[in-house]
Amino acid sequence: MTDSHSAFDAYAVDLHRVAAELNATRDNRQRRLRAAVALLAVGAAAAVASLSMLVSQDRASAAELASSALDARRGPFSVSYLQLSASGRGGFDRTRVTTTRSASAVRTESRRRDGRRVWLITSRSWRMYDSRSATLTVVRWPRPRPVSATAGELDPFERVRQQLAGDRCRAAHRSRVRETTLVCKSGSSVTSLTTDTRTGRPIALDLVEPRRHTILRMTRYRRLSQADTGAALSLTIPPETRVTNTRNPRDQRSREAQESAGTG
Amino acid sequence: MSATPEPRAIDLAGDDPLAFERFYRQHLDRVLVFFARRVGSAEIAWDLTAETFAVALDKRRSFRGSTAEESSGWLFAIARSQWSHFARRAAVEHRTLIRLGLERPPLTPADTERIERLVDEARRHDRVVDGIKTLPPNQAEAIRQRVLLERDYAAIAESLKTSEQAARTLVSRGLRTLRVELSDLRWLAVD
């Protein structure tokens, strides 16, 4: 291919030009992403907004964004599970893409606006993700740590609560409580996480949007439990956070203690 | 002393924009032939080739392989997908080309001639491969070692557990048969 007038050579030059442009766009996005991830590491709510903006600006690169965010490991947390929620086209109300840190498993779930039909597609392809606008929620997992019964030692759930919710959350964990639920409110949406207090494993993650009458529950989410042993918390840092506890009817005293702590 | 490194695959997912151009030049001929033999038109083959590389450029970050073989397989998976679309719709997809702002230049007469020549070469190659398959196994193996691997007769004889003279005879007879079989292919010159 030495003929400079060849269509093949001309196309090679054009491919080079577009590849350079795509790289420049990506570099810029990566810089903003790094800044957002740095904010995420300290639990700043602005990071979620920033990441959301990045996703909505460049839908095609949502996969890269997710992948990069998943690679980031800051502080005592590792980002190992990421969820993108989006208002999609074609009558879909919600499309969610979830992945593990290695990006080896991807799950896409779509729900129609009429709420009557749900498609669940499992795919290895990131290209499933496409939306007009998007919001992003990151669920971060603490690094694996065995739950110890030693007095004074915090279990993973407690560590997450303290790290991210600060003093706005009240401890619900008691040694005899089997399940603990952390509820985070943000605007009209509510995210709650129920954790097995003995093992530290999550039992269910509920995303509730009252305006849309939508409740999404990820019960015994296999990929989460495979990824790490530990509690999780939505990083949509709420202005108001409260902890409800116990689905253990036998632990009435603990519940009462919790309630009195909440009002006192 | 360190061993000579193996040839490395082009890092498609990296940041070097020249890498994709190199990848394109490495695979252009094979992709052109892939399409030209199916559609019988240089123009359409070039259309499909351009879109295939546009899709590859767009998706290069998702390539997870590390070897040249894997990158080639990945590219031809895209090419097969383009071909499948064309076979169903009888129309070439230009979506990625347009989205990325790439321009597919029109073929010059020399380009068209180049594609036709590549297709002819590929057909001749197929004929030779088919011809070799019809030979007795020991002759086919002797030719493979002599012509393709360029081994000397002593090595061929040792490999086939025969004498050097017998190895020469196997190659000679095999080529003679091929010469008759492929007499319409003028370029087959053997000594």
PDB file of C-alpha atoms in Angstrom, chain A residues 23-189:
ATOM      1  CA  ASN A  23      -8.495   8.864  22.932  1.00  0.00           C
ATOM      2  CA  ALA A  24      -8.598  12.589  23.706  1.00  0.00           C
ATOM      3  CA  THR A  25     -12.255  12.358  24.674  1.00  0.00           C
ATOM      4  CA  ARG A  26     -11.528   9.373  26.836  1.00  0.00           C
ATOM      5  CA  ASP A  27      -8.580  11.071  28.551  1.00  0.00           C
ATOM      6  CA  ASN A  28     -10.751  14.002  29.468  1.00  0.00           C
ATOM      7  CA  ARG A  29     -13.467  11.714  30.775  1.00  0.00           C
ATOM      8  CA  GLN A  30     -10.932   9.709  32.746  1.00  0.00           C
ATOM      9  CA  ARG A  31      -9.638  12.840  34.443  1.00  0.00           C
ATOM     10  CA  ARG A  32     -13.132  13.786  35.528  1.00  0.00           C
ATOM     11  CA  LEU A  33     -13.811  10.234  36.541  1.00  0.00           C
ATOM     12  CA  ARG A  34     -10.721  10.096  38.742  1.00  0.00           C
ATOM     13  CA  ALA A  35     -11.830  13.253  40.462  1.00  0.00           C
ATOM     14  CA  ALA A  36     -15.290  11.817  41.016  1.00  0.00           C
ATOM     15  CA  VAL A  37     -13.903   8.555  42.318  1.00  0.00           C
ATOM     16  CA  ALA A  38     -11.666  10.462  44.723  1.00  0.00           C
ATOM     17  CA  LEU A  39     -14.771  12.161  46.064  1.00  0.00           C
ATOM     18  CA  LEU A  40     -16.465   8.825  46.281  1.00  0.00           C
ATOM     19  CA  ALA A  41     -13.671   7.554  48.472  1.00  0.00           C
ATOM     20  CA  VAL A  42     -14.571  10.055  51.144  1.00  0.00           C
ATOM     21  CA  GLY A  43     -18.264   9.422  50.709  1.00  0.00           C
ATOM     22  CA  ALA A  44     -19.185  12.750  49.180  1.00  0.00           C
ATOM     23  CA  ALA A  45     -22.657  12.916  47.683  1.00  0.00           C
ATOM     24  CA  ALA A  46     -21.357  15.190  44.959  1.00  0.00           C
ATOM     25  CA  ALA A  47     -19.421  12.267  43.537  1.00  0.00           C
ATOM     26  CA  VAL A  48     -22.602  10.457  42.656  1.00  0.00           C
ATOM     27  CA  ALA A  49     -23.927  13.503  40.858  1.00  0.00           C
ATOM     28  CA  SER A  50     -20.632  13.884  39.067  1.00  0.00           C
ATOM     29  CA  LEU A  51     -20.558  10.279  37.946  1.00  0.00           C
ATOM     30  CA  SER A  52     -24.171  10.531  36.859  1.00  0.00           C
ATOM     31  CA  MET A  53     -23.310  13.478  34.712  1.00  0.00           C
ATOM     32  CA  LEU A  54     -20.451  11.617  33.086  1.00  0.00           C
ATOM     33  CA  VAL A  55     -22.689   8.700  32.257  1.00  0.00           C
ATOM     34  CA  SER A  56     -25.406  10.843  30.761  1.00  0.00           C
ATOM     35  CA  GLN A  57     -22.940  12.862  28.722  1.00  0.00           C
ATOM     36  CA  ASP A  58     -21.398   9.905  27.064  1.00  0.00           C
ATOM     37  CA  ARG A  59     -23.654   6.925  26.979  1.00  0.00           C
ATOM     38  CA  ALA A  60     -21.455   4.899  24.706  1.00  0.00           C
ATOM     39  CA  SER A  61     -18.654   4.889  27.219  1.00  0.00           C
ATOM     40  CA  ALA A  62     -20.759   3.887  30.182  1.00  0.00           C
ATOM     41  CA  ALA A  63     -19.042   0.539  30.142  1.00  0.00           C
ATOM     42  CA  GLU A  64     -15.601   2.060  30.363  1.00  0.00           C
ATOM     43  CA  LEU A  65     -16.732   4.360  33.075  1.00  0.00           C
ATOM     44  CA  ALA A  66     -18.136   1.543  35.097  1.00  0.00           C
ATOM     45  CA  SER A  67     -15.092  -0.549  34.539  1.00  0.00           C
ATOM     46  CA  SER A  68     -12.760   2.236  35.640  1.00  0.00           C
ATOM     47  CA  ALA A  69     -14.832   2.976  38.699  1.00  0.00           C
ATOM     48  CA  LEU A  70     -14.725  -0.661  39.585  1.00  0.00           C
ATOM     49  CA  ASP A  71     -10.964  -0.669  39.292  1.00  0.00           C
ATOM     50  CA  ALA A  72     -10.649   2.130  41.789  1.00  0.00           C
ATOM     51  CA  ARG A  73      -9.750   1.032  45.257  1.00  0.00           C
ATOM     52  CA  ARG A  74      -9.610   3.695  47.848  1.00  0.00           C
ATOM     53  CA  GLY A  75      -9.612   3.754  51.586  1.00  0.00           C
ATOM     54  CA  PRO A  76     -10.962   0.805  53.494  1.00  0.00           C
ATOM     55  CA  PHE A  77     -13.429   0.057  50.705  1.00  0.00           C
ATOM     56  CA  SER A  78     -13.225  -1.616  47.392  1.00  0.00           C
ATOM     57  CA  VAL A  79     -15.732  -0.849  44.715  1.00  0.00           C
ATOM     58  CA  SER A  80     -16.825  -4.237  43.599  1.00  0.00           C
ATOM     59  CA  TYR A  81     -20.356  -3.813  42.498  1.00  0.00           C
ATOM     60  CA  LEU A  82     -21.749  -1.021  40.433  1.00  0.00           C
ATOM     61  CA  GLN A  83     -25.183  -0.260  39.232  1.00  0.00           C
ATOM     62  CA  LEU A  84     -26.275   2.137  36.562  1.00  0.00           C
ATOM     63  CA  SER A  85     -29.903   3.125  36.499  1.00  0.00           C
ATOM     64  CA  ALA A  86     -31.248   4.856  33.486  1.00  0.00           C
ATOM     65  CA  SER A  87     -34.401   6.116  31.902  1.00  0.00           C
ATOM     66  CA  GLY A  88     -34.299   4.382  28.609  1.00  0.00           C
ATOM     67  CA  ARG A  89     -35.912   4.620  25.263  1.00  0.00           C
ATOM     68  CA  GLY A  90     -38.458   2.331  23.656  1.00  0.00           C
ATOM     69  CA  GLY A  91     -40.913   2.369  26.514  1.00  0.00           C
ATOM     70  CA  PHE A  92     -38.467   1.210  29.112  1.00  0.00           C
ATOM     71  CA  ASP A  93     -38.776   2.923  32.394  1.00  0.00           C
ATOM     72  CA  ARG A  94     -35.632   1.597  33.886  1.00  0.00           C
ATOM     73  CA  THR A  95     -32.586  -0.210  32.684  1.00  0.00           C
ATOM     74  CA  ARG A  96     -30.042  -1.374  35.130  1.00  0.00           C
ATOM     75  CA  VAL A  97     -26.642  -2.738  34.383  1.00  0.00           C
ATOM     76  CA  THR A  98     -24.778  -4.470  37.127  1.00  0.00           C
ATOM     77  CA  THR A  99     -21.360  -5.947  37.076  1.00  0.00           C
ATOM     78  CA  THR A 100     -18.707  -7.411  39.284  1.00  0.00           C
ATOM     79  CA  ARG A 101     -15.301  -5.836  39.700  1.00  0.00           C
ATOM     80  CA  SER A 102     -13.738  -8.005  37.066  1.00  0.00           C
ATOM     81  CA  ALA A 103     -16.505  -6.977  34.670  1.00  0.00           C
ATOM     82  CA  SER A 104     -16.806 -10.647  33.848  1.00  0.00           C
ATOM     83  CA  ALA A 105     -20.480 -10.779  34.635  1.00  0.00           C
ATOM     84  CA  VAL A 106     -23.048  -8.283  33.520  1.00  0.00           C
ATOM     85  CA  ARG A 107     -26.732  -8.286  34.182  1.00  0.00           C
ATOM     86  CA  THR A 108     -29.165  -6.026  32.437  1.00  0.00           C
ATOM     87  CA  GLU A 109     -32.657  -5.668  33.688  1.00  0.00           C
ATOM     88  CA  SER A 110     -35.379  -3.626  32.042  1.00  0.00           C
ATOM     89  CA  ARG A 111     -38.772  -2.700  33.291  1.00  0.00           C
ATOM     90  CA  ARG A 112     -41.503  -1.244  31.133  1.00  0.00           C
ATOM     91  CA  ARG A 113     -43.294   1.928  32.031  1.00  0.00           C
ATOM     92  CA  ASP A 114     -46.545   0.097  32.474  1.00  0.00           C
ATOM     93  CA  GLY A 115     -44.848  -1.991  35.132  1.00  0.00           C
ATOM     94  CA  ARG A 116     -46.400  -5.176  33.821  1.00  0.00           C
ATOM     95  CA  ARG A 117     -43.518  -6.818  32.099  1.00  0.00           C
ATOM     96  CA  VAL A 118     -39.948  -7.350  33.108  1.00  0.00           C
ATOM     97  CA  TRP A 119     -37.142  -8.594  30.976  1.00  0.00           C
ATOM     98  CA  LEU A 120     -34.047  -9.993  32.493  1.00  0.00           C
ATOM     99  CA  ILE A 121     -31.164 -10.373  30.133  1.00  0.00           C
ATOM    100  CA  THR A 122     -27.842 -11.802  31.049  1.00  0.00           C
ATOM    101  CA  SER A 123     -25.083 -10.846  28.778  1.00  0.00           C
ATOM    102  CA  ARG A 124     -21.356 -10.438  28.738  1.00  0.00           C
ATOM    103  CA  SER A 125     -21.717  -7.434  26.524  1.00  0.00           C
ATOM    104  CA  TRP A 126     -21.501  -3.932  27.836  1.00  0.00           C
ATOM    105  CA  ARG A 127     -23.222  -2.671  24.761  1.00  0.00           C
ATOM    106  CA  MET A 128     -26.537  -3.517  26.277  1.00  0.00           C
ATOM    107  CA  TYR A 129     -26.400  -0.254  28.086  1.00  0.00           C
ATOM    108  CA  ASP A 130     -27.941   2.613  26.192  1.00  0.00           C
ATOM    109  CA  SER A 131     -30.083   5.372  27.539  1.00  0.00           C
ATOM    110  CA  ARG A 132     -31.041   8.977  27.070  1.00  0.00           C
ATOM    111  CA  SER A 133     -30.315   9.975  30.618  1.00  0.00           C
ATOM    112  CA  ALA A 134     -28.847   8.122  33.492  1.00  0.00           C
ATOM    113  CA  THR A 135     -28.307   8.172  37.156  1.00  0.00           C
ATOM    114  CA  LEU A 136     -25.714   6.137  38.834  1.00  0.00           C
ATOM    115  CA  THR A 137     -25.583   4.429  42.143  1.00  0.00           C
ATOM    116  CA  VAL A 138     -22.495   2.799  43.486  1.00  0.00           C
ATOM    117  CA  VAL A 139     -22.705   0.168  46.133  1.00  0.00           C
ATOM    118  CA  ARG A 140     -19.407  -0.260  47.843  1.00  0.00           C
ATOM    119  CA  TRP A 141     -18.344  -3.263  49.784  1.00  0.00           C
ATOM    120  CA  PRO A 142     -15.917  -3.361  52.626  1.00  0.00           C
ATOM    121  CA  ARG A 143     -13.056  -5.735  52.202  1.00  0.00           C
ATOM    122  CA  PRO A 144     -13.764  -9.220  53.531  1.00  0.00           C
ATOM    123  CA  ARG A 145     -13.521  -9.398  57.270  1.00  0.00           C
ATOM    124  CA  PRO A 146     -14.809 -12.146  59.512  1.00  0.00           C
ATOM    125  CA  VAL A 147     -17.428 -11.089  61.974  1.00  0.00           C
ATOM    126  CA  SER A 148     -16.111 -11.450  65.446  1.00  0.00           C
ATOM    127  CA  ALA A 149     -18.056 -11.762  68.643  1.00  0.00           C
ATOM    128  CA  THR A 150     -15.307 -10.056  70.568  1.00  0.00           C
ATOM    129  CA  ALA A 151     -16.661  -7.213  72.627  1.00  0.00           C
ATOM    130  CA  GLY A 152     -15.923  -3.821  71.227  1.00  0.00           C
ATOM    131  CA  GLU A 153     -15.011  -5.037  67.765  1.00  0.00           C
ATOM    132  CA  LEU A 154     -17.136  -3.657  64.999  1.00  0.00           C
ATOM    133  CA  ASP A 155     -18.724  -5.926  62.466  1.00  0.00           C
ATOM    134  CA  PRO A 156     -18.586  -4.936  58.773  1.00  0.00           C
ATOM    135  CA  PHE A 157     -22.073  -3.511  58.803  1.00  0.00           C
ATOM    136  CA  GLU A 158     -21.228  -1.269  61.675  1.00  0.00           C
ATOM    137  CA  ARG A 159     -18.054  -0.142  59.996  1.00  0.00           C
ATOM    138  CA  VAL A 160     -19.945   0.788  56.857  1.00  0.00           C
ATOM    139  CA  ARG A 161     -22.533   2.626  58.836  1.00  0.00           C
ATOM    140  CA  GLN A 162     -19.955   4.612  60.706  1.00  0.00           C
ATOM    141  CA  GLN A 163     -17.853   5.305  57.694  1.00  0.00           C
ATOM    142  CA  LEU A 164     -20.552   6.566  55.408  1.00  0.00           C
ATOM    143  CA  ALA A 165     -23.538   7.584  57.417  1.00  0.00           C
ATOM    144  CA  GLY A 166     -21.708   9.034  60.376  1.00  0.00           C
ATOM    145  CA  ASP A 167     -23.705   9.944  63.387  1.00  0.00           C
ATOM    146  CA  ARG A 168     -26.941  10.181  61.435  1.00  0.00           C
ATOM    147  CA  CYS A 169     -27.288   6.422  61.613  1.00  0.00           C
ATOM    148  CA  ARG A 170     -27.995   4.737  64.850  1.00  0.00           C
ATOM    149  CA  ALA A 171     -26.578   1.380  65.612  1.00  0.00           C
ATOM    150  CA  ALA A 172     -29.129  -1.346  65.330  1.00  0.00           C
ATOM    151  CA  HIS A 173     -26.824  -4.236  65.669  1.00  0.00           C
ATOM    152  CA  ARG A 174     -27.282  -6.375  68.703  1.00  0.00           C
ATOM    153  CA  SER A 175     -25.743  -9.737  69.181  1.00  0.00           C
ATOM    154  CA  ARG A 176     -29.063 -11.526  69.162  1.00  0.00           C
ATOM    155  CA  VAL A 177     -30.569  -9.659  66.239  1.00  0.00           C
ATOM    156  CA  ARG A 178     -30.565 -11.753  63.173  1.00  0.00           C
ATOM    157  CA  GLU A 179     -31.147  -9.093  60.579  1.00  0.00           C
ATOM    158  CA  THR A 180     -30.447  -5.415  60.457  1.00  0.00           C
ATOM    159  CA  THR A 181     -31.846  -3.002  57.954  1.00  0.00           C
ATOM    160  CA  LEU A 182     -30.310   0.305  57.074  1.00  0.00           C
ATOM    161  CA  VAL A 183     -32.686   2.711  55.372  1.00  0.00           C
ATOM    162  CA  CYS A 184     -31.398   5.683  53.454  1.00  0.00           C
ATOM    163  CA  LYS A 185     -33.709   8.356  52.133  1.00  0.00           C
ATOM    164  CA  SER A 186     -32.722  10.619  49.326  1.00  0.00           C
ATOM    165  CA  GLY A 187     -35.406  12.821  47.847  1.00  0.00           C
ATOM    166  CA  SER A 188     -38.348  10.620  47.106  1.00  0.00           C
ATOM    167  CA  SER A 189     -36.366   7.423  46.841  1.00  0.00           C
TER     168      SER A 189
END
